[in-house]
CSV table of C-alpha atoms in Angstrom, one decimal:
chain,number,residue,atom,x,y,z
L,59,SER,CA,72.1,-14.8,-50.3
L,60,PRO,CA,70.7,-13.8,-53.7
L,61,GLN,CA,73.4,-15.8,-55.4
L,62,GLY,CA,72.7,-18.9,-53.4
L,63,CYS,CA,69.0,-18.7,-54.1
L,64,SER,CA,69.7,-18.3,-57.8
L,65,LYS,CA,71.9,-21.4,-57.8
L,66,LYS,CA,69.2,-23.3,-55.9
L,67,LYS,CA,66.6,-22.3,-58.5
L,68,SER,CA,68.9,-23.2,-61.3
L,69,ARG,CA,69.4,-26.7,-59.9
L,70,LYS,CA,65.7,-27.1,-59.5
L,71,HIS,CA,65.1,-26.0,-63.1
L,72,GLN,CA,67.7,-28.4,-64.4
L,73,ARG,CA,66.0,-31.2,-62.5
L,74,PHE,CA,62.7,-30.1,-63.9
L,75,LEU,CA,64.0,-30.4,-67.5
L,76,GLU,CA,65.5,-33.8,-66.8
L,77,ARG,CA,62.2,-35.0,-65.4
L,78,ARG,CA,60.3,-33.6,-68.3
L,79,VAL,CA,62.4,-35.6,-70.7
L,80,LEU,CA,61.7,-38.8,-68.6
L,81,LEU,CA,57.9,-38.1,-68.8
L,82,GLU,CA,58.1,-37.6,-72.5
L,83,GLN,CA,60.0,-40.9,-72.9
L,84,LYS,CA,57.3,-42.7,-70.8
L,85,GLY,CA,54.6,-41.3,-73.0
L,86,LEU,CA,53.0,-39.3,-70.1
L,87,LEU,CA,53.8,-36.0,-71.7
L,88,SER,CA,53.7,-34.9,-75.3
L,89,PRO,CA,57.0,-33.5,-76.6
L,90,ARG,CA,57.3,-29.8,-76.9
L,91,ARG,CA,57.1,-28.3,-80.3
L,92,ARG,CA,60.0,-26.1,-81.2
L,93,ARG,CA,59.2,-23.0,-83.2
L,94,SER,CA,61.1,-22.6,-86.4
L,95,THR,CA,63.6,-19.7,-86.2
L,96,GLN,CA,63.6,-19.2,-89.9
L,97,THR,CA,61.8,-16.1,-91.1
L,98,PRO,CA,60.8,-15.6,-94.7
L,99,VAL,CA,62.8,-13.1,-96.6
L,100,ALA,CA,60.9,-9.9,-97.4
L,101,GLY,CA,61.7,-7.0,-99.6
L,102,PRO,CA,62.5,-6.2,-103.2
L,103,GLU,CA,65.3,-8.9,-103.2
L,104,ALA,CA,62.9,-11.7,-102.5
L,105,HIS,CA,61.9,-12.3,-106.2
L,106,ALA,CA,60.3,-15.6,-107.1
L,107,THR,CA,62.5,-18.1,-108.9
L,108,LEU,CA,61.3,-20.1,-111.9
L,109,THR,CA,62.9,-23.3,-113.0
L,110,LYS,CA,63.2,-24.0,-116.7
L,111,ALA,CA,62.9,-27.5,-118.2
L,112,ASN,CA,66.7,-27.7,-118.6
L,113,GLY,CA,67.2,-27.2,-114.9
L,114,THR,CA,68.5,-23.6,-115.0
L,115,ALA,CA,66.8,-20.9,-112.9
L,116,THR,CA,65.8,-17.4,-113.8
L,117,GLN,CA,64.4,-14.6,-111.7
L,118,CYS,CA,61.0,-13.0,-112.2
L,119,SER,CA,61.2,-9.4,-113.0
L,120,GLY,CA,57.7,-8.6,-111.7
L,121,LYS,CA,57.0,-6.8,-108.5
L,122,VAL,CA,56.8,-8.8,-105.3
L,123,PRO,CA,53.4,-8.4,-103.6
L,124,LYS,CA,53.5,-6.9,-100.2
L,125,PRO,CA,52.7,-9.4,-97.4
L,126,LYS,CA,49.3,-9.1,-95.9
L,127,ARG,CA,49.1,-7.3,-92.6
L,128,VAL,CA,48.0,-9.6,-89.8
L,129,ILE,CA,45.3,-7.7,-87.8
L,130,SER,CA,45.7,-9.6,-84.6
L,131,ALA,CA,46.4,-13.0,-83.2
L,132,LEU,CA,43.5,-15.3,-82.4
L,133,LEU,CA,42.0,-15.0,-78.9
L,134,SER,CA,42.0,-18.1,-76.8
L,135,PRO,CA,38.7,-19.9,-76.2
L,136,SER,CA,38.8,-18.7,-72.6
L,137,ALA,CA,39.2,-15.1,-73.4
L,138,SER,CA,37.3,-12.8,-71.1
L,139,PRO,CA,34.6,-10.5,-72.5
L,140,ASP,CA,36.8,-7.5,-71.6
L,141,SER,CA,39.7,-8.8,-73.8
L,142,ILE,CA,37.1,-9.5,-76.6
L,143,ALA,CA,35.8,-6.0,-76.3
L,144,ARG,CA,39.3,-4.5,-76.4
L,145,HIS,CA,40.1,-6.7,-79.4
L,146,HIS,CA,37.1,-5.3,-81.2
L,147,SER,CA,38.3,-1.8,-80.4
L,148,VAL,CA,41.7,-2.6,-82.1
L,149,LEU,CA,39.9,-4.0,-85.1
L,150,LEU,CA,37.8,-0.9,-85.4
L,151,SER,CA,40.7,1.5,-85.1
L,152,GLN,CA,42.7,-0.4,-87.8
L,153,GLY,CA,39.8,-0.8,-90.1
L,154,ASN,CA,38.2,2.6,-89.7
L,155,GLY,CA,34.9,0.9,-89.2
L,156,SER,CA,34.6,-0.3,-92.7
L,157,PRO,CA,31.9,-2.9,-93.5
L,158,LYS,CA,34.6,-5.4,-94.5
L,159,LYS,CA,36.2,-5.2,-91.1
L,160,VAL,CA,32.9,-5.6,-89.4
L,161,GLN,CA,32.2,-8.8,-91.3
L,162,THR,CA,35.6,-10.4,-90.6
L,163,SER,CA,36.1,-9.2,-87.0
L,164,SER,CA,34.4,-12.1,-85.2
L,165,LEU,CA,36.2,-14.6,-87.5
L,166,VAL,CA,39.3,-13.4,-85.7
L,167,LEU,CA,37.5,-13.6,-82.4
L,168,ARG,CA,36.5,-17.3,-82.5
L,169,PRO,CA,32.8,-17.3,-83.6
L,170,GLY,CA,32.3,-20.4,-81.5
L,171,LYS,CA,32.0,-18.2,-78.5
L,172,TYR,CA,28.7,-16.7,-79.8
L,173,VAL,CA,25.2,-18.2,-79.8
L,174,ALA,CA,21.7,-16.7,-80.2
L,175,ILE,CA,18.7,-18.0,-78.4
L,176,ASP,CA,14.9,-17.6,-78.6
L,177,CYS,CA,12.2,-19.3,-76.7
L,178,GLU,CA,8.4,-19.8,-77.2
L,179,MET,CA,6.2,-19.9,-74.1
L,180,VAL,CA,2.7,-21.3,-73.4
L,181,GLY,CA,0.3,-20.3,-70.6
L,182,THR,CA,0.0,-22.4,-67.4
L,183,GLY,CA,-1.4,-21.7,-63.9
L,184,PRO,CA,-4.6,-19.7,-63.1
L,185,GLN,CA,-6.2,-18.6,-66.4
L,186,GLY,CA,-3.0,-19.4,-68.2
L,187,ARG,CA,-1.2,-16.3,-67.0
L,188,LEU,CA,2.0,-18.0,-66.0
L,189,SER,CA,4.5,-18.4,-68.9
L,190,GLU,CA,6.4,-21.6,-69.2
L,191,LEU,CA,8.9,-22.8,-71.8
L,192,ALA,CA,7.5,-24.9,-74.6
L,193,ARG,CA,10.2,-24.6,-77.3
L,194,CYS,CA,13.8,-23.4,-77.4
L,195,SER,CA,16.1,-22.8,-80.3
L,196,VAL,CA,19.8,-21.9,-80.3
L,197,VAL,CA,21.8,-21.0,-83.4
L,198,ASN,CA,25.5,-20.4,-83.8
L,199,TYR,CA,27.3,-17.3,-85.1
L,200,GLU,CA,26.6,-18.3,-88.7
L,201,GLY,CA,22.9,-18.8,-88.0
L,202,ASP,CA,23.1,-22.6,-88.1
L,203,VAL,CA,20.7,-24.4,-85.8
L,204,ILE,CA,22.5,-26.2,-82.9
L,205,TYR,CA,19.5,-26.9,-80.7
L,206,ASP,CA,15.7,-26.9,-81.4
L,207,LYS,CA,13.4,-28.9,-79.2
L,208,TYR,CA,9.9,-28.8,-77.8
L,209,VAL,CA,9.6,-28.8,-74.1
L,210,GLN,CA,6.9,-30.1,-71.8
L,211,PRO,CA,6.1,-27.5,-69.1
L,212,GLU,CA,6.1,-28.5,-65.5
L,213,LEU,CA,2.5,-27.4,-65.0
L,214,PRO,CA,-0.5,-28.4,-67.2
L,215,ILE,CA,-0.9,-26.2,-70.3
L,216,VAL,CA,-4.0,-23.9,-70.0
L,217,ASP,CA,-3.3,-21.7,-73.1
L,218,PHE,CA,-1.1,-22.8,-76.0
L,219,ARG,CA,-0.9,-19.2,-77.3
L,220,THR,CA,-0.7,-20.6,-80.8
L,221,ARG,CA,-1.2,-17.3,-82.5
L,222,TRP,CA,2.1,-16.1,-81.1
L,223,SER,CA,4.0,-19.2,-80.0
L,224,GLY,CA,3.1,-21.5,-82.9
L,225,ILE,CA,2.7,-24.3,-80.3
L,226,THR,CA,-0.1,-26.8,-80.5
L,227,TRP,CA,-1.0,-29.9,-78.5
L,228,GLN,CA,0.5,-32.1,-81.3
L,229,HIS,CA,4.0,-30.6,-80.6
L,230,MET,CA,3.8,-31.8,-77.1
L,231,LYS,CA,3.8,-35.4,-78.2
L,232,ARG,CA,7.5,-35.2,-78.9
L,233,ALA,CA,8.3,-32.7,-76.2
L,234,ILE,CA,11.0,-33.5,-73.6
L,235,PRO,CA,10.7,-32.7,-69.8
L,236,PHE,CA,11.6,-29.2,-68.7
L,237,LYS,CA,14.5,-30.4,-66.5
L,238,ALA,CA,16.1,-32.4,-69.3
L,239,ALA,CA,15.8,-29.5,-71.7
L,240,GLN,CA,17.1,-27.0,-69.2
L,241,ALA,CA,20.2,-29.1,-68.6
L,242,GLU,CA,20.9,-29.5,-72.3
L,243,ILE,CA,20.5,-25.8,-73.0
L,244,LEU,CA,22.5,-24.5,-70.1
L,245,LYS,CA,25.4,-26.8,-71.2
L,246,ILE,CA,25.3,-25.0,-74.6
L,247,LEU,CA,25.2,-21.5,-73.0
L,248,LYS,CA,28.0,-22.1,-70.6
L,249,ASP,CA,30.9,-19.7,-71.2
L,250,LYS,CA,29.2,-18.3,-74.3
L,251,ILE,CA,28.3,-14.8,-75.3
L,252,VAL,CA,24.5,-15.1,-75.7
L,253,VAL,CA,22.6,-12.9,-78.2
L,254,GLY,CA,18.8,-12.5,-78.1
L,255,HIS,CA,16.0,-10.0,-78.3
L,256,ALA,CA,14.4,-9.1,-74.9
L,257,ILE,CA,16.5,-12.0,-73.8
L,258,HIS,CA,15.5,-11.6,-70.1
L,259,ASN,CA,12.2,-13.3,-71.0
L,260,ASP,CA,14.0,-16.3,-72.4
L,261,PHE,CA,16.2,-16.6,-69.4
L,262,GLN,CA,13.2,-16.3,-67.1
L,263,ALA,CA,11.5,-19.2,-69.0
L,264,LEU,CA,14.7,-21.2,-68.5
L,265,LYS,CA,14.8,-20.3,-64.8
L,266,TYR,CA,18.4,-19.1,-65.4
L,267,PHE,CA,20.5,-16.0,-65.1
L,268,HIS,CA,23.3,-15.5,-67.6
L,269,PRO,CA,26.2,-13.2,-66.7
L,270,LYS,CA,25.4,-9.6,-67.8
L,271,ASP,CA,28.8,-9.1,-69.5
L,272,ARG,CA,28.2,-12.2,-71.6
L,273,THR,CA,24.7,-11.1,-72.7
L,274,ARG,CA,23.9,-9.1,-75.8
L,275,ASP,CA,20.2,-8.0,-75.9
L,276,THR,CA,19.4,-6.5,-79.3
L,277,SER,CA,16.3,-4.7,-77.8
L,278,GLN,CA,18.6,-2.6,-75.6
L,279,ILE,CA,21.2,-1.4,-78.0
L,280,PRO,CA,20.8,2.2,-79.3
L,281,LEU,CA,23.0,1.6,-82.3
L,282,LEU,CA,20.4,-0.6,-83.9
L,283,LYS,CA,17.6,1.9,-83.3
L,284,GLN,CA,19.7,4.8,-84.7
L,285,ARG,CA,20.5,2.8,-87.8
L,286,ALA,CA,16.8,2.1,-88.2
L,287,GLY,CA,15.9,5.8,-87.7
L,288,LEU,CA,13.8,5.0,-84.7
L,289,PRO,CA,13.7,6.8,-81.3
L,290,VAL,CA,16.6,5.5,-79.1
L,291,ARG,CA,14.3,5.1,-76.0
L,292,ALA,CA,11.5,3.4,-77.9
L,293,ASN,CA,10.7,-0.2,-77.2
L,294,VAL,CA,11.3,-1.7,-80.7
L,295,SER,CA,10.2,-5.2,-81.6
L,296,LEU,CA,12.4,-7.7,-83.4
L,297,LYS,CA,10.0,-7.7,-86.2
L,298,ASN,CA,10.4,-3.9,-86.8
L,299,LEU,CA,14.2,-4.0,-86.5
L,300,ALA,CA,14.3,-6.9,-89.1
L,301,ARG,CA,12.1,-5.0,-91.5
L,302,HIS,CA,14.1,-1.7,-91.2
L,303,LEU,CA,17.6,-3.1,-91.1
L,304,LEU,CA,17.6,-6.5,-92.7
L,305,HIS,CA,14.7,-5.9,-95.1
L,306,LYS,CA,13.1,-9.2,-94.2
L,307,ARG,CA,9.6,-10.0,-92.9
L,308,ILE,CA,9.3,-12.3,-89.9
L,309,GLN,CA,6.5,-13.3,-87.5
L,310,VAL,CA,3.9,-13.0,-90.3
L,311,GLY,CA,0.8,-15.2,-90.7
L,312,CYS,CA,-1.4,-16.9,-88.2
L,313,LYS,CA,0.8,-19.9,-87.4
L,314,GLY,CA,2.8,-18.0,-84.8
L,315,HIS,CA,6.5,-17.2,-84.4
L,316,SER,CA,9.4,-19.4,-85.3
L,317,SER,CA,12.0,-19.5,-82.5
L,318,VAL,CA,14.6,-20.6,-85.0
L,319,GLU,CA,13.9,-17.6,-87.3
L,320,ASP,CA,13.8,-15.2,-84.4
L,321,ALA,CA,17.2,-16.4,-83.0
L,322,GLN,CA,18.8,-16.2,-86.5
L,323,THR,CA,17.4,-12.7,-86.9
L,324,ALA,CA,18.8,-11.6,-83.5
L,325,MET,CA,22.2,-12.8,-84.5
L,326,GLU,CA,22.1,-11.0,-87.8
L,327,LEU,CA,21.2,-7.8,-86.0
L,328,TYR,CA,24.0,-8.3,-83.6
L,329,ARG,CA,26.5,-8.8,-86.4
L,330,LEU,CA,25.4,-5.5,-88.0
L,331,VAL,CA,26.8,-3.4,-85.1
L,332,GLU,CA,29.1,-6.0,-83.5
L,333,VAL,CA,32.4,-4.0,-83.6
L,334,GLN,CA,30.9,-0.7,-82.5
L,335,TRP,CA,28.8,-2.4,-79.8
L,336,GLU,CA,31.8,-4.3,-78.3
L,337,LYS,CA,33.9,-1.1,-78.4
L,338,GLU,CA,31.3,0.7,-76.3
L,339,LEU,CA,31.0,-2.3,-73.9
L,340,ALA,CA,34.8,-2.2,-73.4
L,341,HIS,CA,34.5,1.2,-71.8
L,342,SER,CA,31.3,0.6,-69.9
L,343,LEU,CA,31.7,-2.9,-68.4
L,344,PRO,CA,33.8,-3.3,-65.2
L,345,PRO,CA,36.7,-5.7,-65.5
L,346,ARG,CA,36.0,-9.3,-64.5
L,347,PRO,CA,37.9,-10.4,-61.4
L,348,PRO,CA,40.3,-13.3,-62.1
L,349,SER,CA,39.1,-16.7,-61.1
L,350,PRO,CA,40.7,-17.9,-57.8
L,351,VAL,CA,43.3,-20.6,-58.1
L,352,THR,CA,42.1,-23.6,-56.1
L,353,ASP,CA,44.6,-26.2,-57.5
L,354,PRO,CA,48.2,-25.6,-56.3
L,355,THR,CA,49.5,-27.3,-59.3
L,356,ALA,CA,48.2,-24.5,-61.4
L,357,ASP,CA,50.5,-22.0,-59.7
L,358,SER,CA,53.5,-21.5,-62.0
L,359,SER,CA,55.7,-20.3,-59.1
L,360,GLN,CA,55.6,-23.8,-57.6
L,361,TYR,CA,56.1,-26.0,-60.7
L,362,LEU,CA,59.7,-26.9,-59.6
L,363,ASP,CA,58.8,-28.3,-56.2
L,364,ASP,CA,59.2,-32.0,-55.7
L,365,GLN,CA,55.7,-32.5,-54.2
L,366,TYR,CA,54.1,-31.9,-57.6
L,367,TRP,CA,55.9,-34.6,-59.5
L,368,PRO,CA,54.8,-38.3,-59.8
L,369,THR,CA,56.4,-40.5,-57.2
L,370,ASP,CA,57.9,-42.9,-59.8
L,371,VAL,CA,59.7,-40.0,-61.3
L,372,ILE,CA,61.0,-38.8,-57.9
L,373,SER,CA,62.2,-42.3,-57.0
L,374,SER,CA,64.1,-42.6,-60.3
L,375,GLY,CA,66.6,-40.2,-58.8
L,376,LEU,CA,66.0,-37.2,-61.0
């Protein structure tokens, strides 16, 4: 009967609470933090109190500043791209798209989830027509370098392409093997939203495919071209976008490109249109399917069953 099932579940829950206390006492489980039930008093009555030297108190007659409105709670590190995009939409609707909101949005969205990447390639194979990775740079949301290494291609280098890549034979003296670099870079990119310009070339050099819904290619976003006053369907280079929108000159001189500078520039361009871009993606990307639960202990409906408790706790009689 429903009443009997309810009693059975209640007894299981009581046993669960007792076992939790035992685990906490053994140091196997950290004690739960109890949230404070006290709430600060708000309103005209909540005037600040000043204490005089003689110990008496007086009330301030000034106006009490209104509490700042909290835009939204922090997203968890495992938040899906769809929830991130929806969160951007909320920020945009609350902030009316003001530049101030654009600058602070990703601070709410955990900027550690964002990196920008750029790779430099050299020519290998017949007549140097095959492109292989020779340098890779990764920067964080703030543009700080978190990875920058020269990479030894798997095939002998035929053309250094120094005019564009900036790579010379001297750089290869301190280069690391491709497989080692690939493992280090992919570890950084895992579960991140990756920004880049014509980023498919970088992934091809890494022999890697990043999930489309976690990729932000600044060469494919019409918002940037519109802001720059350029045709939406035009193939615009990173150099031109930087000149029109960031008023900075990159990729100049005869020493080739800097992958660090290019990655930083791509991140700056992304941040210019971040909120609007994520709002559009929220409506265009299909929802990600939930990850299958392979560990039965992760199923919250079974957390009361005896089989998921340590044997020494079970034998204690709880």
